[in-house]
mmCIF file of C-alpha atoms in Angstrom:
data_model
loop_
_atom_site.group_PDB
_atom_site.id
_atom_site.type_symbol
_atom_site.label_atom_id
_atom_site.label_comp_id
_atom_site.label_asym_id
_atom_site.label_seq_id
_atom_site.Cartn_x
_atom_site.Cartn_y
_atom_site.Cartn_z
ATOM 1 C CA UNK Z 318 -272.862 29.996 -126.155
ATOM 2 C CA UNK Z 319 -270.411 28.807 -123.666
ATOM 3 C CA UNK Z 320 -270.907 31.157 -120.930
ATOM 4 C CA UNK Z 321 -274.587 31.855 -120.317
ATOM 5 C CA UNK Z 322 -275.192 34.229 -117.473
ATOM 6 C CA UNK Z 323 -276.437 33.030 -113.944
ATOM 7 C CA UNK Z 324 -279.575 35.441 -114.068
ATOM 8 C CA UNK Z 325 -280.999 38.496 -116.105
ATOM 9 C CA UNK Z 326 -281.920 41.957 -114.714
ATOM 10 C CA UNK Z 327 -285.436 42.940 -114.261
ATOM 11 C CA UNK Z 328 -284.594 45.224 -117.650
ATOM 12 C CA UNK Z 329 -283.724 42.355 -118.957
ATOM 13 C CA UNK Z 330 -279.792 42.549 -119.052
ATOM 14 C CA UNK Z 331 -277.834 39.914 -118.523
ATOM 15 C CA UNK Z 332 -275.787 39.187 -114.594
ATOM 16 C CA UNK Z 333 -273.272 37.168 -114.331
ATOM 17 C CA UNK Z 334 -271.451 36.086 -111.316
ATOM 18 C CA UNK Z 335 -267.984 34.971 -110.712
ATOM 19 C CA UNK Z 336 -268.681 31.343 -111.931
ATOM 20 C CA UNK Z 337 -269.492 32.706 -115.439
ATOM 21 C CA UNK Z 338 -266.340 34.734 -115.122
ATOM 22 C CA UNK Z 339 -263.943 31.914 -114.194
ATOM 23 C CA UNK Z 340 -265.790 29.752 -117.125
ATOM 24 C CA UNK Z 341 -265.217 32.521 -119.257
ATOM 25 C CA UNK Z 342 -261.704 32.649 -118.247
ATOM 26 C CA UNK Z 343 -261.352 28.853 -119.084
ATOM 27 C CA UNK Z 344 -262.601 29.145 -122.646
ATOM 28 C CA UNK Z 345 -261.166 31.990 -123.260
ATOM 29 C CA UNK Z 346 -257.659 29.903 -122.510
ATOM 30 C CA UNK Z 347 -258.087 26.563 -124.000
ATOM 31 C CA UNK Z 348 -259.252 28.756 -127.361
ATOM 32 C CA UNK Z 349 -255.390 30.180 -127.222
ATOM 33 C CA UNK Z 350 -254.232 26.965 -126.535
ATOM 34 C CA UNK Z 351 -256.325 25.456 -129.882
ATOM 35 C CA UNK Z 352 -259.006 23.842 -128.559
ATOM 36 C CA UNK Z 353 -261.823 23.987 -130.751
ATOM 37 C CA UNK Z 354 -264.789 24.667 -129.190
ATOM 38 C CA UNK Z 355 -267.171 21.814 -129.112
ATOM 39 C CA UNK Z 356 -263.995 20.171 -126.967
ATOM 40 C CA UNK Z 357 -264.061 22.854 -124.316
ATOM 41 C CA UNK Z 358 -267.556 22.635 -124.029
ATOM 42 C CA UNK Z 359 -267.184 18.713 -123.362
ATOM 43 C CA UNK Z 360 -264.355 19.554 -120.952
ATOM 44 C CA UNK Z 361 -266.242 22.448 -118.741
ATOM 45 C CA UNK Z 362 -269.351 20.338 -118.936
ATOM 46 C CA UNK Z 363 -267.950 17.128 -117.502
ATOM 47 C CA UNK Z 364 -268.866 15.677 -114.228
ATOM 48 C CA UNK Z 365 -265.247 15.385 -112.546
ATOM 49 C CA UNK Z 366 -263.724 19.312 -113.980
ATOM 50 C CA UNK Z 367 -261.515 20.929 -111.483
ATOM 51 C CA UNK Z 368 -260.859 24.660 -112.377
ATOM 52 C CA UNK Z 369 -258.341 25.001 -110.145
ATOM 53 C CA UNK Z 370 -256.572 21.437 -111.487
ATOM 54 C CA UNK Z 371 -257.919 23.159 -114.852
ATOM 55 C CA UNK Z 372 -255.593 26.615 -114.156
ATOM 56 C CA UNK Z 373 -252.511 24.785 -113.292
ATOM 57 C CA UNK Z 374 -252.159 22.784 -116.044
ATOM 58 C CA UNK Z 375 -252.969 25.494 -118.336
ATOM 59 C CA UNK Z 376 -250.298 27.599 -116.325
ATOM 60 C CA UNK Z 377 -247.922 24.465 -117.552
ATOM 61 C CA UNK Z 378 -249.254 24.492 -121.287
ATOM 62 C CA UNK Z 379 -248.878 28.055 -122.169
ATOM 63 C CA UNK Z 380 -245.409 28.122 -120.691
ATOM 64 C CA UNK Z 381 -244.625 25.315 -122.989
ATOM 65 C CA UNK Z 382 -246.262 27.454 -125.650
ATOM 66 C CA UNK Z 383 -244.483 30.448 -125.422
ATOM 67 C CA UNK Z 384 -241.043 28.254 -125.192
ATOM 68 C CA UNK Z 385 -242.101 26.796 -128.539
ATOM 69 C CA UNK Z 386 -242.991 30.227 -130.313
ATOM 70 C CA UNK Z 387 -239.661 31.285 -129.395
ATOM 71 C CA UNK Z 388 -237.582 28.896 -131.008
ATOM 72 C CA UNK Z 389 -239.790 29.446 -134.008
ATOM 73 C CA UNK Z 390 -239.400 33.464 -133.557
ATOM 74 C CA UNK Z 391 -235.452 32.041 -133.196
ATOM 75 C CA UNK Z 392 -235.346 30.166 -136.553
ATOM 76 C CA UNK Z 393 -237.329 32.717 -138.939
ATOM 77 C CA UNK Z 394 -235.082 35.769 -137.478
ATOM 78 C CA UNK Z 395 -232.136 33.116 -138.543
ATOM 79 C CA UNK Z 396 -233.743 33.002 -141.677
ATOM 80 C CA UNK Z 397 -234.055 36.899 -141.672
ATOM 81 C CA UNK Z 398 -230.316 37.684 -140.834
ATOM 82 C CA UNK Z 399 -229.083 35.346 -142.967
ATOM 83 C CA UNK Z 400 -231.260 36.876 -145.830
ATOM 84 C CA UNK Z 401 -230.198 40.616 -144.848
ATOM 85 C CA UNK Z 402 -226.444 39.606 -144.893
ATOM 86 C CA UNK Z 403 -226.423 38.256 -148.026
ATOM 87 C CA UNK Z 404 -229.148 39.265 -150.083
ATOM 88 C CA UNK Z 405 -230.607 36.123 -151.180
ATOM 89 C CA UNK Z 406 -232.452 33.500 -149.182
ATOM 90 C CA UNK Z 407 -230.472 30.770 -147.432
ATOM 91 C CA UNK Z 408 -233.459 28.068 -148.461
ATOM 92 C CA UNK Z 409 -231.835 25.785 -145.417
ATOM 93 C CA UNK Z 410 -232.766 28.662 -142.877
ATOM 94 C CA UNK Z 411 -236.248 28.891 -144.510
ATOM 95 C CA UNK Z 412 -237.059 25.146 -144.355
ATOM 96 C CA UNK Z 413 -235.770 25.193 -140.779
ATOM 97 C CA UNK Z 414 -238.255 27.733 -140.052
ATOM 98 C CA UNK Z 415 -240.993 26.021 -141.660
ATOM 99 C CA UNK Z 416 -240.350 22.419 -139.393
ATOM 100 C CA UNK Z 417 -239.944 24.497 -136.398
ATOM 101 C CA UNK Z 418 -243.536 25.715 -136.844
ATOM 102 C CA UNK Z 419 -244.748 22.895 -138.569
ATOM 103 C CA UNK Z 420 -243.678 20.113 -136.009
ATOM 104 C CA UNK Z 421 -243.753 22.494 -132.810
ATOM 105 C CA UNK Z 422 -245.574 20.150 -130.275
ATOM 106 C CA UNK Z 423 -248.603 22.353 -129.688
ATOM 107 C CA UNK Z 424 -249.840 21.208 -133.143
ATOM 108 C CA UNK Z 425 -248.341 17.934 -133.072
ATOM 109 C CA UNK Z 426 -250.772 17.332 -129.720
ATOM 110 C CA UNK Z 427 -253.888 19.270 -131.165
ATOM 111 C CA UNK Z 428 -253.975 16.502 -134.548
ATOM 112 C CA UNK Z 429 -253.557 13.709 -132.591
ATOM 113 C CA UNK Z 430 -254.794 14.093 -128.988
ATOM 114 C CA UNK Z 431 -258.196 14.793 -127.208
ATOM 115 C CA UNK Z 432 -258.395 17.612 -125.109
ATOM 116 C CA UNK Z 433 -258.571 15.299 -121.850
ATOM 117 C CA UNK Z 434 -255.282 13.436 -123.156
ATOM 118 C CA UNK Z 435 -253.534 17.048 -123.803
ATOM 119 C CA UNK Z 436 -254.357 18.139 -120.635
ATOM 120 C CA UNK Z 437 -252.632 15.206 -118.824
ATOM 121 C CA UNK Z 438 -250.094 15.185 -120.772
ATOM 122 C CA UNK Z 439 -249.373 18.532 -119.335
ATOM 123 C CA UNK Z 440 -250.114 17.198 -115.790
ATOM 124 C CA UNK Z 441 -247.520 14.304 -116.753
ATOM 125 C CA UNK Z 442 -244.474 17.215 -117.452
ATOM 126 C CA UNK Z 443 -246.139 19.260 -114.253
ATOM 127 C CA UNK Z 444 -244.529 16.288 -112.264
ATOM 128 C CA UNK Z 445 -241.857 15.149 -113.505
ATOM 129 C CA UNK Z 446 -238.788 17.676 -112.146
ATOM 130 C CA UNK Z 447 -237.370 18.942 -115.825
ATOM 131 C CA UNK Z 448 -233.669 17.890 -115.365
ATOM 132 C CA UNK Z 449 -235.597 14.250 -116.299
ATOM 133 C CA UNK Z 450 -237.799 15.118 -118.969
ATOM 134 C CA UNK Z 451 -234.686 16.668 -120.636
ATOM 135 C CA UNK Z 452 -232.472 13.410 -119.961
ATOM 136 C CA UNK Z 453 -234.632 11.629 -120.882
ATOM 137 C CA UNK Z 454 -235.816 13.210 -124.054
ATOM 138 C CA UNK Z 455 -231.665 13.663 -124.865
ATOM 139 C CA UNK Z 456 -231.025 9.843 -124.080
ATOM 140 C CA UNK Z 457 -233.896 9.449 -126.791
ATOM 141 C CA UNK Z 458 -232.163 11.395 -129.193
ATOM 142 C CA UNK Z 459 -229.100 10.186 -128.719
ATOM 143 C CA UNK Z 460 -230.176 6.302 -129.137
ATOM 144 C CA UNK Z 461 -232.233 7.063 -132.289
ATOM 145 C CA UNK Z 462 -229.583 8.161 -133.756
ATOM 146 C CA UNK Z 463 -227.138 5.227 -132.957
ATOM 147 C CA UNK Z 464 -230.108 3.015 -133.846
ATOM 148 C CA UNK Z 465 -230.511 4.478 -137.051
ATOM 149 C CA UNK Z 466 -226.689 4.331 -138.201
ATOM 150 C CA UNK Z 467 -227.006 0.758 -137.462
ATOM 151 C CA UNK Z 468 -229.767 -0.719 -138.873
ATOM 152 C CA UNK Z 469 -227.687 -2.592 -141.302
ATOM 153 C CA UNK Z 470 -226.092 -4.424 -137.849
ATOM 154 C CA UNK Z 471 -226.183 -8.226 -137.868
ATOM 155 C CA UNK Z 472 -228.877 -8.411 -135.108
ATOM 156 C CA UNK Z 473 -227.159 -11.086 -133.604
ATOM 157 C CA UNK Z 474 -224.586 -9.340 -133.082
ATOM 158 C CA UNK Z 475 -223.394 -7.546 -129.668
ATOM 159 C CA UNK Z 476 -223.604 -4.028 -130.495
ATOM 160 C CA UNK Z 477 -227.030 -4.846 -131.769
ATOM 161 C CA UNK Z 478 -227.980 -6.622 -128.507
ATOM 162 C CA UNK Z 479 -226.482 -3.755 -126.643
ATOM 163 C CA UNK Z 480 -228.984 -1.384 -128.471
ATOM 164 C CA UNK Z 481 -232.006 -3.128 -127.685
ATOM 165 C CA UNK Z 482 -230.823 -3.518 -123.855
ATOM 166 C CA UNK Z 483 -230.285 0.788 -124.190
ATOM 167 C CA UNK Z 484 -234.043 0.701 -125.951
ATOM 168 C CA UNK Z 485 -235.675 -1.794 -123.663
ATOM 169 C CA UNK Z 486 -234.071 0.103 -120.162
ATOM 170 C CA UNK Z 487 -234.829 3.961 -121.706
ATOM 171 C CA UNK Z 488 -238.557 2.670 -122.819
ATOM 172 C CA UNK Z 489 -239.132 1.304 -119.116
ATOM 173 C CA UNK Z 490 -237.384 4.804 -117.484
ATOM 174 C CA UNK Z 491 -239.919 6.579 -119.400
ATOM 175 C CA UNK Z 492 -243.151 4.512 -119.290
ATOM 176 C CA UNK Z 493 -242.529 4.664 -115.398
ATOM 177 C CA UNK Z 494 -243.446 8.388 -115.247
ATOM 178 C CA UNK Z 495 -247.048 7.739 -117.237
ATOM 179 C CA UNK Z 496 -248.048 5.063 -113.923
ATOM 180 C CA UNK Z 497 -251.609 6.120 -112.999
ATOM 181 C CA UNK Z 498 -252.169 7.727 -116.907
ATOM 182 C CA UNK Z 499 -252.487 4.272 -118.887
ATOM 183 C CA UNK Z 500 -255.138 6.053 -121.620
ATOM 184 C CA UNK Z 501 -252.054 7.740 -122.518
ATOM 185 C CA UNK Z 502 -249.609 4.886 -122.924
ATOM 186 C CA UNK Z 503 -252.852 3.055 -125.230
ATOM 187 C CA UNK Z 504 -253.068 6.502 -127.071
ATOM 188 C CA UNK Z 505 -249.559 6.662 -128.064
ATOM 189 C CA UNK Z 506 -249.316 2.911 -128.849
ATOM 190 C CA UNK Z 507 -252.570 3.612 -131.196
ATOM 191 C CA UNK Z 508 -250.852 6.488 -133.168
ATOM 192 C CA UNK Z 509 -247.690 4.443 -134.128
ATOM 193 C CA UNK Z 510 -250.029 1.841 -134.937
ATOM 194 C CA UNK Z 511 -251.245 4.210 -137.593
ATOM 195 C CA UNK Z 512 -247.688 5.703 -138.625
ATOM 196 C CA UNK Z 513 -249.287 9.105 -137.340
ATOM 197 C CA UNK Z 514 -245.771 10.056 -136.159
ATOM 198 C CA UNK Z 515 -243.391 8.864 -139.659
ATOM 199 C CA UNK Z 516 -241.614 11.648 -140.861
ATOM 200 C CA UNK Z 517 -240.469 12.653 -137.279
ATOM 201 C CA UNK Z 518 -237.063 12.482 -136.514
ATOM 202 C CA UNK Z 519 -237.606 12.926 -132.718
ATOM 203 C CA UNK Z 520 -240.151 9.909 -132.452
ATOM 204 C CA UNK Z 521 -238.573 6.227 -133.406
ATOM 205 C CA UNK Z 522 -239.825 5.406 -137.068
ATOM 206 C CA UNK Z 523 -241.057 1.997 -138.387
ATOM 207 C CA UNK Z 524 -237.350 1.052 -139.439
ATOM 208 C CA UNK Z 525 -236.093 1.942 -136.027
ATOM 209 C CA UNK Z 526 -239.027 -0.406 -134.991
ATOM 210 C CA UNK Z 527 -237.949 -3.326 -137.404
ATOM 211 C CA UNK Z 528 -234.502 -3.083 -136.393
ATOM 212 C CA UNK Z 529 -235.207 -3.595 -132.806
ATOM 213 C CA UNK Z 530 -237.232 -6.477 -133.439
ATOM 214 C CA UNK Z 531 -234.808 -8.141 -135.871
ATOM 215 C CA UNK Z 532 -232.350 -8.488 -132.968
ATOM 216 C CA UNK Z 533 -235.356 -9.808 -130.111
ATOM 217 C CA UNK Z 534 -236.119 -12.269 -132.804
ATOM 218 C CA UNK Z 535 -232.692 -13.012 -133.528
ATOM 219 C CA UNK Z 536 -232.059 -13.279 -129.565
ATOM 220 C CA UNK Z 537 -234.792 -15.300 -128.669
ATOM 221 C CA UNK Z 538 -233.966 -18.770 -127.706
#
C-alpha cells in the first residue's frame, strides 16, 4: 500500500507514527482531488516532496474545487427550477449543466496534466493576487470574442493589426506570471499542438490561431 507503518508490535500489530499519518493525510487528499494512485505514489516518493509546500497547494486546489462544484450545483438547480416551473425540461438548462461539469477545470487538468504540473499550476494561482488572474482571464474572454467576430478581417487591415497588438501584449502579461515554471509554458504549447483544447470556447481555437497569423504574415515586411 501507500502508507506502510513505521514498526509492528511485539503481537504483531501494526504502529504507526505521525509520518505515516501525515502521508496518509496526503493520499487521502490528492485521491479527492483525482489523482490516481500510482501518481501519488510517484509524488510522495520523490526526492525533493515538501509536505508542508504539499498542504498549501492542496489548501489552494480544493478551494478551487469546491468553487467549481458550486457553479455546477448552480446550473443543475437552474435546470431543476426551470423544470419545476414549467413542467417540462428546458434542454438549454440541461446542456448548460452538462458543460459546467463536463469542462469544470478539475477534469480539464486531470486529462491533460501530470500531477507535478497540476500541482504548480496551483502554486502559479497561489501567487498571483486574484484581482489579476480574473483580469486577465476576462481580457481573454473578451479578445476571443472580438477575434472570433473578425476572422473574416482583411489582415492587413488596422483593426486586424490592432488585434494582434491586444493578442501579442495579453499573451506576454500572462506568460510573465509562469517565469521560473517553463515545463508549464512547454506543456501547454504541447496540448494545442495536439488540438487537446478544440471545442473550448475559453481557450483560443485553431481559427483564432490562423487568424492571428494571417495578419503577422500579412504585416511582415
Amino acid at each position: 500500500g501507500l502508507v506502510q507503518p513505521s514498526a509492528r508490535s511485539e503481537a504483531g500489530y501494526r504502529l504507526y507514527g505521525e509520518p505515516d499519518f501525515l502521508r496518509l493525510q496526503q493520499v487521502l487528499t490528492l485521491r479527492c482531488l483525482g489523482f490516481p494512485l500510482r501518481r501519488i505514489r510517484d509524488v510522495l516518493d520523490s526526492e525533493d516532496f515538501d509536505v508542508a509546500a504539499s498542504l498549501h497547494v492542496q489548501r489552494v486546489a480544493l478551494r478551487e474545487r469546491i468553487e467549481e462544484l458550486q457553479r455546477i450545483e448552480s446550473a443543475i438547480k437552474g435546470a431543476l427550477d426551470a423544470q419545476e416551473r414549467s413542467g417540462v425540461w428546458d434542454w438549454d438548462q440541461v446542456l448548460t449543466a452538462a458543460a459546467a461539469a463536463g469542462n469544470s477545470r478539475g477534469n480539464i487538468m486531470e486529462r491533460y496534466y501530470t500531477p507535478e504540473q497540476m500541482a504548480q499550476f496551483a502554486e502559479l494561482r497561489a501567487e498571483t493576487p486574484p484581482e489579476e488572474i480574473e483580469a486577465v482571464e476576462r481580457e481573454w474572454s473578451a479578445l476571443l470574442a472580438d477575434v472570433r467576430a473578425s476572422h473574416g478581417l482583411d489582415p492587413a487591415s488596422a483593426e486586424a493589426k490592432a488585434l494582434v497588438a491586444r493578442w501579442d501584449g495579453l499573451q506576454e502579461r500572462t506568460v510573465a506570471h509562469f517565469t521560473g515554471k517553463p515545463g508549464l509554458i512547454e506543456a501547454i504549447g504541447r496540448n494545442y499542438e495536439a488540438g487537446s483544447f478544440e471545442g473550448m470556447d475559453r481557450a483560443p481555437q485553431a481559427e483564432d490561431f490562423a487568424f492571428i497569423q494571417r495578419v503577422r504574415e500579412r504585416s511582415a515586411p
